[in-house]
């Protein structure tokens, strides 16, 4: 539905392509909504490989990844999971928010990420060797630093890590205009509001607003909302549930927006 | 059974409609009983879309949301869960008290709440893309601030947040009269009692009385109870199990009600 | 086996009946053995409705409440749970010690306790709307104040709360005589012993003796035991396992009973 | 194999019989090995009722108690558990070490221990009312005072509690002689050793030696072991795994036994 | 494969035999690798009874011990577990490292270890009484003193406890020579190294080296390794993962071994 | 795909072979990526035995290791797990990262690692004795010192422990050249960077870079990336998610690399 509008922020496209050619797994890091998923989709189009996405969560078992025996018509048949399908198809397998996965489920990836490039299906009694075009990509947001949910260093070292960040203001405004059709001046004010909040992040310790949140605000403006109520709903309100911090952030954002009737 | 008597408190109806048109998921926040569920039902009627409600709790698995394989007549057949049904029907899917859900169950919503607007049914091997009329709405009460049960910021940013609150006193009294048929003066005294308690909330740290509780009290009065025993049963008694605080609250409420025989 | 001998302690019968007529769920609170279960049975007879009792415990799943699919003769058939049966029969459904239930199981009650008065059977794909005669009654003992097991305030506000307490001494003695046939003077000494212990509750922090325990002691006396050994077995011994407190309580109780050969 | 050699220590046999006639459940308390299980077996013979014993542990589900559906020859049939069998047979049902049970499993006993005397088999959809001869007996050792494993006061109040203790020295020696055939003088020295340790219990906080342990030591002596090695193996060694306390206990026990060649 | 080379360290063989004749269960305690398993195997040969060994771990259910219903060819048949098999065969049942077992699984042993000597198979509805030749033996290492994993005192008192320890140096060296064929002087140096470390145990708090570890080191020497690398691999390296303690232990061991070319 | 290029670092190949001949299980310890897995594969080729690898994780049950009953065509058939297969085939069974396994799953290994060399399949009712060529090898990284995940000393003592470490710089550079074909000077700079970071390990407490990570960086350089961006992606970025430490490490690494256009 959305056309491929990925705007590179650094050398991430080049390095990704090199890792692909050299069959090195890639780890994408960076804040929420900085474009990690979009980069993977973009690289899939660029490299001509399908992308199979797996949203990680802490109930994801290794069976969910590799497959399981299932009963059908009285018979018990092995059914490949999305990871096994991706390996067999030589696809790009994308594990989104990999840090959320149960770490024991990740052990299944070890033999895929070293010189073996193979998947051991212990229960099916099969070993699947990845074709050259198979690539494993993971992503996570290092800003969540919970001791329970750290990826093991030995796991991280299996990947080439591409550290991503927000787009620079002018590119971010351009993305917003391209996706919503609002005036550039409105987009620039939304970006200025977001940047003010991102800079305040150190003081308040919240997750800063993503480009996706700015696009949502711009959508509401495009539909007739005024800039302040749109920014309140999509940028400020989701940041925190602490009343005091919320007031502080509102002050940070204040001054960016003009009065409602000046919008557009 | 009840006709649609939603009374808007601010710009929530307009913003909800804009989010619907722009396909932005909506998060409703606010205290218990301030009308979040009623707003969703009202918007369903207004937008002409069915509302599919899912009460969240921490045993809700992603299979409960999207569906599972079930055995019927010897065969194993996939059965859609309420979320999948809502996506296919282009309905409004309402996740009530979403903060209660296991957060790993919520990961299934990620691809529905960004540009993909799709549901990945890994186990069924199917991808369902949402029609334009599908809308995801969640609600929670930010007053419960347990560290175990915070929604992740990256999750909250996927939604336009509409912050709701209690109705102003005159509108709340009007709703009570409309739903129970008691005299306006009684309704006003019940609202005055509730407001006194809501203002005392800072000092006592309890969940303030909801409009729903006032309606229950009014029902008992309509049935012949005196105002004081009705307020005791429906407004004061449920607030706390701590005897000392209970006495404090009773004092706060005192003076609002006249002697029993003066009611009506 | 026992005839209906409920003796009201206040306005609880009247308020219960009003809540029934207005279709407001009722929450009974009060110490163990003060008559909550008896009130519900009494009201069932008075209102002419069957009572379906569910003893809550923390392994009670929502499937235990609403029903589940079961295999019978090769087929998989939905089987209603006791809550669903109660809703369909328009019965009084009594959840005893509701605070013991897993709180996620209680979420299923939300739609039954607001204006919807409906039960959503997600797994069966059915919505059951309660007939006018259906009533939900819960009970718990607020004296257990564990942080793990507090009912959520938003849950408590869905009910009209009837706070119950022990019977006054003369009525309690009358109940004991009616149920066991012992002499009134013995019943009065047992009640005096219990009241001495109930007043000592503040100092020793134990669960005070219930009317049920007094009836048991009276039964032993009626069978030939002397009052002191009966009171020791049924009233004092169950109160605490702490030797020091036990000695303190025995002193509190001393002086109430005459020498064994003076009993009857 | 063993004949019924129960020696009463107080009024426990009389009170047990009275509770049986009045249909009051009985709770036996006392230290390990003081004869609780023997009393129940003795009363079963005396009252002419079979005893069905259930050893409680924290994996005992309510299904283990009441029964479950089981598949047999393609059919699904309900199979009564030992509690249901005991109720139907009008037997004495003995829950040994009831404090070890999961407390949610005990909720099933509530309706059996008040005026209802009925077992609600929710899953089988059946209500079983106990015949007059059915009796519920539980036991536990109050010396284990873990906060996780306290019986709820409201549960304890459903029972007449018979507090048991070790036999007085002369009776205990008589039991040892009767069960092993060793000389009375040896039995007296073993009891003296145990009593020295039981009195030291306050200082060292260990579980004091049971009559059963003395009988085991006497068996070894009867087989040719000397008194000191028998007492070491059966009385001292099991008391503690802490070297320092063990040496202290050995001193407490020293002086009781004469030199090995003086035994018998 | 190995012949029976058990060397007694004290009166353990005699006491074990007496307990067997008197049908008293036996508990073996002592450090890892001091010969507990070998004693049981030795006694099996001596008494002419088969030994059925069960390695305990905290996932061992009581069903794993006593048996379960299993589906075979459409039928559901009860299958005895190893404990039930041992009881029926009148074998010696050896529960190795019993402290590792889930304590609720151990409750099944209660009726086997008192005067009843019976196994209650609740699910199969069967009671199996042990023949005279059945004997229950358990073992554990009391050096692991975790509060989570203490055996209950009432459980320990059901057994005659035989406290075992390492062999004296000359016997241990003789065992090593007998099992590996190396020169006595080498075996003595390995034992001297182990004893130096065992004496250092108080200071460093590690699990001291077992006879088994010495035999492994001797095997490597017999295969051509020098004494120092063999002792490093089999005696020192497994003791600790803490670099500082490891260096301390190496110093303790130093001086025992001569230069490599002096070995044999 | 990769030919066998194992370069020994000490006496590990010789000791491994001796342990194999003497049937002593081997434990490999050392930092991530120092060559433990490669040594096992190398020894498999050298000794002419197949290697069966099991990646340990804390969801690995003993059934996953030894096998389970599975339904196939209506029948229930036992299916050997990888450990049982390895025992029967007389293969080298390699448990990678054994410290990650649930410790109760490891209990199944006890009888395989002492004089019995047998696997007890309790559920299948079978005992499998290992042929002479069977060897058990485990590995773990002692740098992870979590109290939850320590191997028990008694378990470690069942193995001869071979402590491994990184290759010396010249050998490590040679491996990098052999695997990627980059110039020796580039490989030497990558090794120098890694060694600078490994020496800084004491100060910063992170998992130092592995040889595998250096090979990945070399692959990117071979594909056209400059040394600095390759080292950033594969060596520095995976080390830590802490911004401050990351800056410190970058300084440590600085000075090693020349300007980009000087590479090759």
Coordinates of N, CA and C in Angstrom, one line a residue, chain A residues 77-221:
Chain A
X77 N 1.9 -34.8 11.0 CA 2.8 -34.3 10.0 C 3.6 -33.1 10.5
X78 N 4.9 -33.1 10.1 CA 5.7 -32.0 10.5 C 5.3 -30.7 9.7
X79 N 5.2 -29.6 10.3 CA 4.9 -28.4 9.6 C 6.0 -27.3 9.9
X80 N 6.6 -26.9 8.9 CA 7.7 -25.9 9.0 C 7.2 -24.6 9.7
X81 N 8.0 -24.0 10.6 CA 7.7 -22.7 11.1 C 8.3 -21.7 10.2
X82 N 8.0 -20.4 10.5 CA 8.5 -19.3 9.7 C 10.0 -19.2 9.5
X83 N 10.8 -19.6 10.5 CA 12.2 -19.6 10.4 C 12.7 -20.6 9.4
X84 N 12.1 -21.8 9.5 CA 12.5 -22.9 8.6 C 12.1 -22.6 7.2
X85 N 10.9 -22.0 7.1 CA 10.4 -21.6 5.7 C 11.4 -20.6 5.1
X86 N 11.8 -19.6 5.9 CA 12.8 -18.6 5.4 C 14.1 -19.2 5.0
X87 N 14.6 -20.2 5.8 CA 15.9 -20.8 5.5 C 15.7 -21.6 4.2
X88 N 14.6 -22.4 4.1 CA 14.5 -23.2 2.8 C 14.3 -22.3 1.6
X89 N 13.6 -21.1 1.8 CA 13.3 -20.3 0.6 C 14.5 -19.3 0.4
X90 N 15.5 -19.3 1.2 CA 16.6 -18.4 1.0 C 16.2 -17.0 1.1
X91 N 15.2 -16.7 2.0 CA 14.7 -15.4 2.2 C 15.4 -14.6 3.3
X92 N 15.1 -13.3 3.4 CA 15.6 -12.5 4.6 C 14.6 -12.8 5.7
X93 N 15.1 -13.4 6.8 CA 14.3 -13.6 8.0 C 14.5 -12.5 9.0
X94 N 13.5 -11.8 9.3 CA 13.6 -10.6 10.2 C 13.0 -10.8 11.5
X95 N 13.8 -10.9 12.6 CA 13.3 -11.1 13.9 C 13.2 -9.7 14.6
X96 N 12.0 -9.2 14.6 CA 11.7 -7.8 15.1 C 11.7 -7.8 16.7
X97 N 12.4 -6.9 17.3 CA 12.5 -6.8 18.7 C 13.0 -8.1 19.4
X98 N 14.1 -8.6 18.9 CA 14.6 -9.9 19.3 C 14.9 -10.0 20.8
X99 N 15.1 -8.8 21.4 CA 15.4 -8.8 22.8 C 14.2 -9.3 23.6
X100 N 13.0 -9.2 23.0 CA 11.8 -9.6 23.7 C 11.7 -11.2 23.8
X101 N 12.4 -11.8 22.9 CA 12.2 -13.3 22.8 C 12.8 -14.0 24.1
X102 N 12.2 -15.1 24.4 CA 12.8 -15.9 25.4 C 14.2 -16.4 24.9
X103 N 15.2 -16.2 25.8 CA 16.6 -16.4 25.3 C 16.8 -17.8 24.9
X104 N 16.1 -18.7 25.6 CA 16.3 -20.1 25.2 C 15.8 -20.4 23.8
X105 N 14.8 -19.6 23.3 CA 14.3 -19.8 22.0 C 15.4 -19.4 21.0
X106 N 16.3 -18.4 21.4 CA 17.3 -17.9 20.5 C 18.4 -18.9 20.3
X107 N 18.6 -19.9 21.2 CA 19.7 -20.8 21.0 C 19.6 -21.6 19.7
X108 N 18.4 -21.7 19.2 CA 18.2 -22.4 17.9 C 18.9 -21.6 16.8
X109 N 19.2 -20.3 17.0 CA 19.8 -19.5 15.9 C 21.3 -19.7 15.9
X110 N 21.9 -20.3 16.9 CA 23.4 -20.4 17.0 C 24.0 -21.0 15.7
X111 N 23.5 -22.2 15.4 CA 24.1 -22.9 14.2 C 23.8 -22.2 12.9
X112 N 22.8 -21.3 12.9 CA 22.6 -20.5 11.7 C 23.5 -19.3 11.5
X113 N 24.1 -18.9 12.6 CA 24.8 -17.7 12.6 C 26.3 -17.9 12.8
X114 N 26.8 -19.1 12.6 CA 28.2 -19.3 12.6 C 28.6 -20.0 11.3
X115 N 29.8 -20.6 11.1 CA 30.2 -21.2 9.9 C 29.3 -22.3 9.4
X116 N 28.4 -22.9 10.3 CA 27.6 -24.0 9.9 C 26.4 -23.6 9.0
X117 N 25.9 -22.3 9.3 CA 24.7 -21.9 8.5 C 23.7 -23.0 8.4
X118 N 23.4 -23.7 9.4 CA 22.4 -24.8 9.4 C 21.4 -24.7 10.5
X119 N 20.3 -25.3 10.3 CA 19.2 -25.3 11.3 C 19.0 -26.7 11.7
X120 N 19.2 -27.0 13.0 CA 19.1 -28.4 13.5 C 17.6 -28.6 14.0
X121 N 16.9 -29.4 13.3 CA 15.5 -29.6 13.7 C 15.5 -30.9 14.5
X122 N 15.9 -30.8 15.8 CA 16.0 -32.0 16.6 C 14.8 -32.9 16.6
X123 N 13.6 -32.3 16.8 CA 12.4 -33.1 16.9 C 12.1 -33.7 15.6
X124 N 12.3 -33.1 14.4 CA 12.0 -33.7 13.1 C 13.2 -34.6 12.7
X125 N 14.3 -34.5 13.4 CA 15.5 -35.3 13.0 C 16.0 -34.9 11.6
X126 N 16.1 -33.6 11.4 CA 16.5 -33.1 10.1 C 17.5 -31.9 10.3
X127 N 18.4 -31.8 9.3 CA 19.3 -30.6 9.4 C 19.1 -29.9 8.0
X128 N 18.8 -28.6 8.1 CA 18.5 -27.8 6.9 C 19.7 -26.8 6.8
X129 N 20.4 -26.9 5.7 CA 21.5 -26.0 5.4 C 21.0 -24.8 4.6
X130 N 21.4 -23.6 5.0 CA 20.8 -22.4 4.4 C 21.5 -22.2 3.0
X131 N 20.6 -21.8 2.0 CA 21.2 -21.5 0.7 C 21.9 -20.1 0.8
X132 N 22.7 -19.7 -0.2 CA 23.5 -18.5 -0.1 C 22.7 -17.3 0.1
X133 N 21.4 -17.3 -0.4 CA 20.6 -16.1 -0.4 C 19.9 -15.9 1.0
X134 N 20.0 -16.9 1.9 CA 19.4 -16.7 3.2 C 20.1 -15.7 4.0
X135 N 19.4 -14.8 4.7 CA 20.0 -13.8 5.6 C 19.2 -13.7 6.8
X136 N 19.8 -13.6 8.0 CA 19.1 -13.4 9.2 C 19.4 -12.0 9.7
X137 N 18.3 -11.3 10.0 CA 18.4 -9.9 10.5 C 17.6 -9.8 11.7
X138 N 18.2 -9.2 12.8 CA 17.4 -9.0 14.0 C 17.5 -7.5 14.3
X139 N 16.5 -7.1 15.2 CA 16.5 -5.7 15.6 C 16.2 -5.6 17.1
X140 N 16.7 -4.6 17.7 CA 16.2 -4.3 19.1 C 16.6 -2.8 19.4
X141 N 15.9 -2.4 20.5 CA 16.1 -1.0 20.9 C 17.0 -1.0 22.2
X142 N 18.2 -0.6 22.1 CA 19.1 -0.8 23.3 C 18.7 0.2 24.4
X143 N 17.8 1.1 24.2 CA 17.4 2.0 25.2 C 16.7 1.3 26.4
X144 N 16.0 0.1 26.1 CA 15.5 -0.6 27.2 C 16.6 -1.4 27.8
X145 N 17.0 -1.0 29.0 CA 18.1 -1.7 29.6 C 17.7 -2.4 30.8
X146 N 16.9 -3.4 30.7 CA 16.5 -4.2 31.8 C 17.4 -5.4 32.0
X147 N 17.8 -5.7 33.2 CA 18.8 -6.8 33.4 C 18.2 -8.1 33.0
X148 N 16.9 -8.2 33.0 CA 16.2 -9.5 32.6 C 16.3 -9.7 31.1
X149 N 16.4 -8.7 30.4 CA 16.2 -8.8 29.0 C 17.4 -8.3 28.1
X150 N 18.6 -8.4 28.7 CA 19.8 -8.1 27.9 C 20.1 -9.3 27.0
X151 N 20.4 -9.0 25.7 CA 20.9 -10.1 24.9 C 22.3 -10.5 25.4
X152 N 22.6 -11.7 25.3 CA 23.9 -12.2 25.7 C 25.0 -11.6 24.8
X153 N 26.1 -11.2 25.3 CA 27.2 -10.7 24.4 C 27.6 -11.7 23.4
X154 N 27.6 -13.0 23.8 CA 28.0 -13.9 22.8 C 27.0 -14.0 21.6
X155 N 25.8 -13.7 21.9 CA 24.8 -13.7 20.9 C 25.0 -12.4 20.0
X156 N 25.2 -11.3 20.6 CA 25.4 -10.1 19.8 C 26.6 -10.1 18.9
X157 N 27.6 -10.9 19.3 CA 28.9 -10.9 18.5 C 28.7 -11.8 17.3
X158 N 27.6 -12.5 17.2 CA 27.4 -13.2 16.0 C 26.9 -12.4 14.8
X159 N 26.6 -11.1 15.1 CA 26.0 -10.2 14.1 C 26.9 -9.0 13.8
X160 N 26.8 -8.5 12.5 CA 27.3 -7.2 12.3 C 26.3 -6.2 12.7
X161 N 26.6 -5.2 13.5 CA 25.6 -4.3 14.1 C 25.6 -3.0 13.4
X162 N 24.4 -2.7 12.9 CA 24.2 -1.4 12.3 C 23.4 -0.5 13.2
X163 N 24.1 0.5 13.8 CA 23.4 1.4 14.8 C 22.7 2.5 14.0
X164 N 21.4 2.5 14.2 CA 20.6 3.5 13.4 C 20.1 4.6 14.4
X165 N 19.6 5.7 13.8 CA 19.1 6.8 14.7 C 18.0 7.5 13.9
X166 N 17.4 8.5 14.6 CA 16.3 9.3 13.9 C 16.9 10.0 12.6
X167 N 16.1 10.3 11.7 CA 16.5 11.1 10.5 C 16.8 12.5 10.9
X168 N 17.7 13.2 10.2 CA 17.9 14.6 10.5 C 16.6 15.4 10.2
X169 N 16.4 16.5 10.9 CA 15.1 17.2 10.8 C 14.5 17.4 9.4
X170 N 15.4 17.9 8.4 CA 14.9 18.2 7.1 C 14.4 16.9 6.4
X171 N 15.1 15.8 6.6 CA 14.6 14.5 6.0 C 13.4 14.0 6.6
X172 N 13.3 14.2 8.0 CA 12.1 13.7 8.7 C 10.9 14.5 8.2
X173 N 11.0 15.8 8.1 CA 9.9 16.6 7.6 C 9.5 16.2 6.2
X174 N 10.5 15.9 5.3 CA 10.2 15.4 4.0 C 9.4 14.1 4.0
X175 N 9.8 13.2 4.9 CA 9.1 11.9 5.0 C 7.6 12.2 5.3
X176 N 7.4 13.1 6.3 CA 6.1 13.4 6.8 C 5.2 14.0 5.7
X177 N 5.8 14.9 4.9 CA 5.0 15.5 3.8 C 4.7 14.4 2.8
X178 N 5.7 13.6 2.5 CA 5.5 12.5 1.4 C 4.4 11.6 1.9
X179 N 4.3 11.3 3.2 CA 3.3 10.3 3.6 C 1.9 10.8 3.9
X180 N 1.8 12.2 4.1 CA 0.5 12.7 4.5 C 0.0 13.8 3.7
X181 N 0.9 14.5 2.9 CA 0.5 15.6 2.1 C 0.2 16.9 2.8
X182 N 0.6 17.0 4.1 CA 0.4 18.3 4.7 C 1.5 19.3 4.3
X183 N 1.3 20.5 4.6 CA 2.2 21.6 4.2 C 3.6 21.4 4.9
X184 N 4.6 21.7 4.3 CA 6.0 21.5 4.8 C 6.2 22.3 6.1
X185 N 5.5 23.5 6.2 CA 5.7 24.3 7.4 C 5.1 23.6 8.7
X186 N 4.0 22.9 8.5 CA 3.4 22.1 9.6 C 4.3 21.0 9.9
X187 N 4.8 20.3 8.9 CA 5.7 19.1 9.2 C 6.9 19.6 10.0
X188 N 7.4 20.8 9.6 CA 8.6 21.3 10.3 C 8.3 21.6 11.7
X189 N 7.1 22.1 12.0 CA 6.8 22.4 13.4 C 6.6 21.1 14.2
X190 N 6.0 20.1 13.6 CA 5.9 18.8 14.3 C 7.3 18.2 14.6
X191 N 8.2 18.3 13.6 CA 9.6 17.8 13.8 C 10.3 18.7 14.9
X192 N 10.0 20.0 14.9 CA 10.7 20.8 15.9 C 10.2 20.4 17.3
X193 N 8.9 20.2 17.4 CA 8.3 19.7 18.7 C 9.0 18.4 19.1
X194 N 9.1 17.5 18.2 CA 9.7 16.2 18.5 C 11.1 16.3 19.0
X195 N 11.9 17.2 18.2 CA 13.3 17.4 18.6 C 13.4 18.0 20.0
X196 N 12.6 19.0 20.3 CA 12.6 19.6 21.6 C 12.4 18.5 22.7
X197 N 11.5 17.6 22.4 CA 11.2 16.5 23.4 C 12.4 15.5 23.4
X198 N 13.0 15.2 22.2 CA 14.1 14.2 22.2 C 15.3 14.8 23.0
X199 N 15.5 16.1 22.9 CA 16.6 16.7 23.7 C 16.3 16.7 25.1
X200 N 15.0 16.7 25.5 CA 14.6 16.7 26.9 C 14.7 15.3 27.5
X201 N 14.9 14.3 26.7 CA 14.9 12.9 27.1 C 15.9 12.6 28.2
X202 N 17.0 13.2 28.2 CA 18.0 13.0 29.3 C 17.4 13.4 30.7
X203 N 16.7 14.5 30.7 CA 16.2 15.0 32.0 C 15.0 14.2 32.4
X204 N 14.1 13.7 31.5 CA 12.9 13.1 31.9 C 12.8 11.6 31.8
X205 N 13.7 11.0 31.1 CA 13.8 9.6 31.0 C 12.5 9.0 30.4
X206 N 12.1 9.3 29.2 CA 11.0 8.7 28.6 C 11.4 8.2 27.2
X207 N 10.6 7.4 26.6 CA 10.9 7.0 25.2 C 10.6 8.2 24.3
X208 N 11.5 8.8 23.6 CA 11.2 10.0 22.7 C 10.3 9.6 21.6
X209 N 9.6 10.6 21.1 CA 8.6 10.4 20.0 C 9.2 9.9 18.7
X210 N 8.6 9.0 18.1 CA 9.1 8.4 16.8 C 8.6 9.1 15.6
X211 N 9.2 8.9 14.5 CA 8.7 9.4 13.2 C 7.3 9.0 13.0
X212 N 7.0 7.7 13.3 CA 5.6 7.2 13.1 C 4.6 8.1 13.9
X213 N 4.9 8.5 15.1 CA 4.0 9.3 15.9 C 3.8 10.7 15.2
X214 N 4.9 11.2 14.6 CA 4.7 12.5 13.9 C 3.8 12.3 12.7
X215 N 4.0 11.2 12.0 CA 3.1 11.0 10.8 C 1.7 10.9 11.2
X216 N 1.4 10.2 12.4 CA 0.0 10.1 12.9 C -0.5 11.5 13.2
X217 N 0.3 12.3 13.8 CA -0.2 13.7 14.1 C -0.5 14.5 12.8
X218 N 0.4 14.3 11.9 CA 0.2 15.0 10.6 C -1.1 14.5 9.9
X219 N -1.4 13.2 10.0 CA -2.6 12.7 9.5 C -3.9 13.4 10.1
X220 N -3.8 13.6 11.4 CA -5.0 14.2 12.0 C -5.1 15.7 11.6
X221 N -3.9 16.3 11.4 CA -4.0 17.7 10.9 C -4.5 17.7 9.5

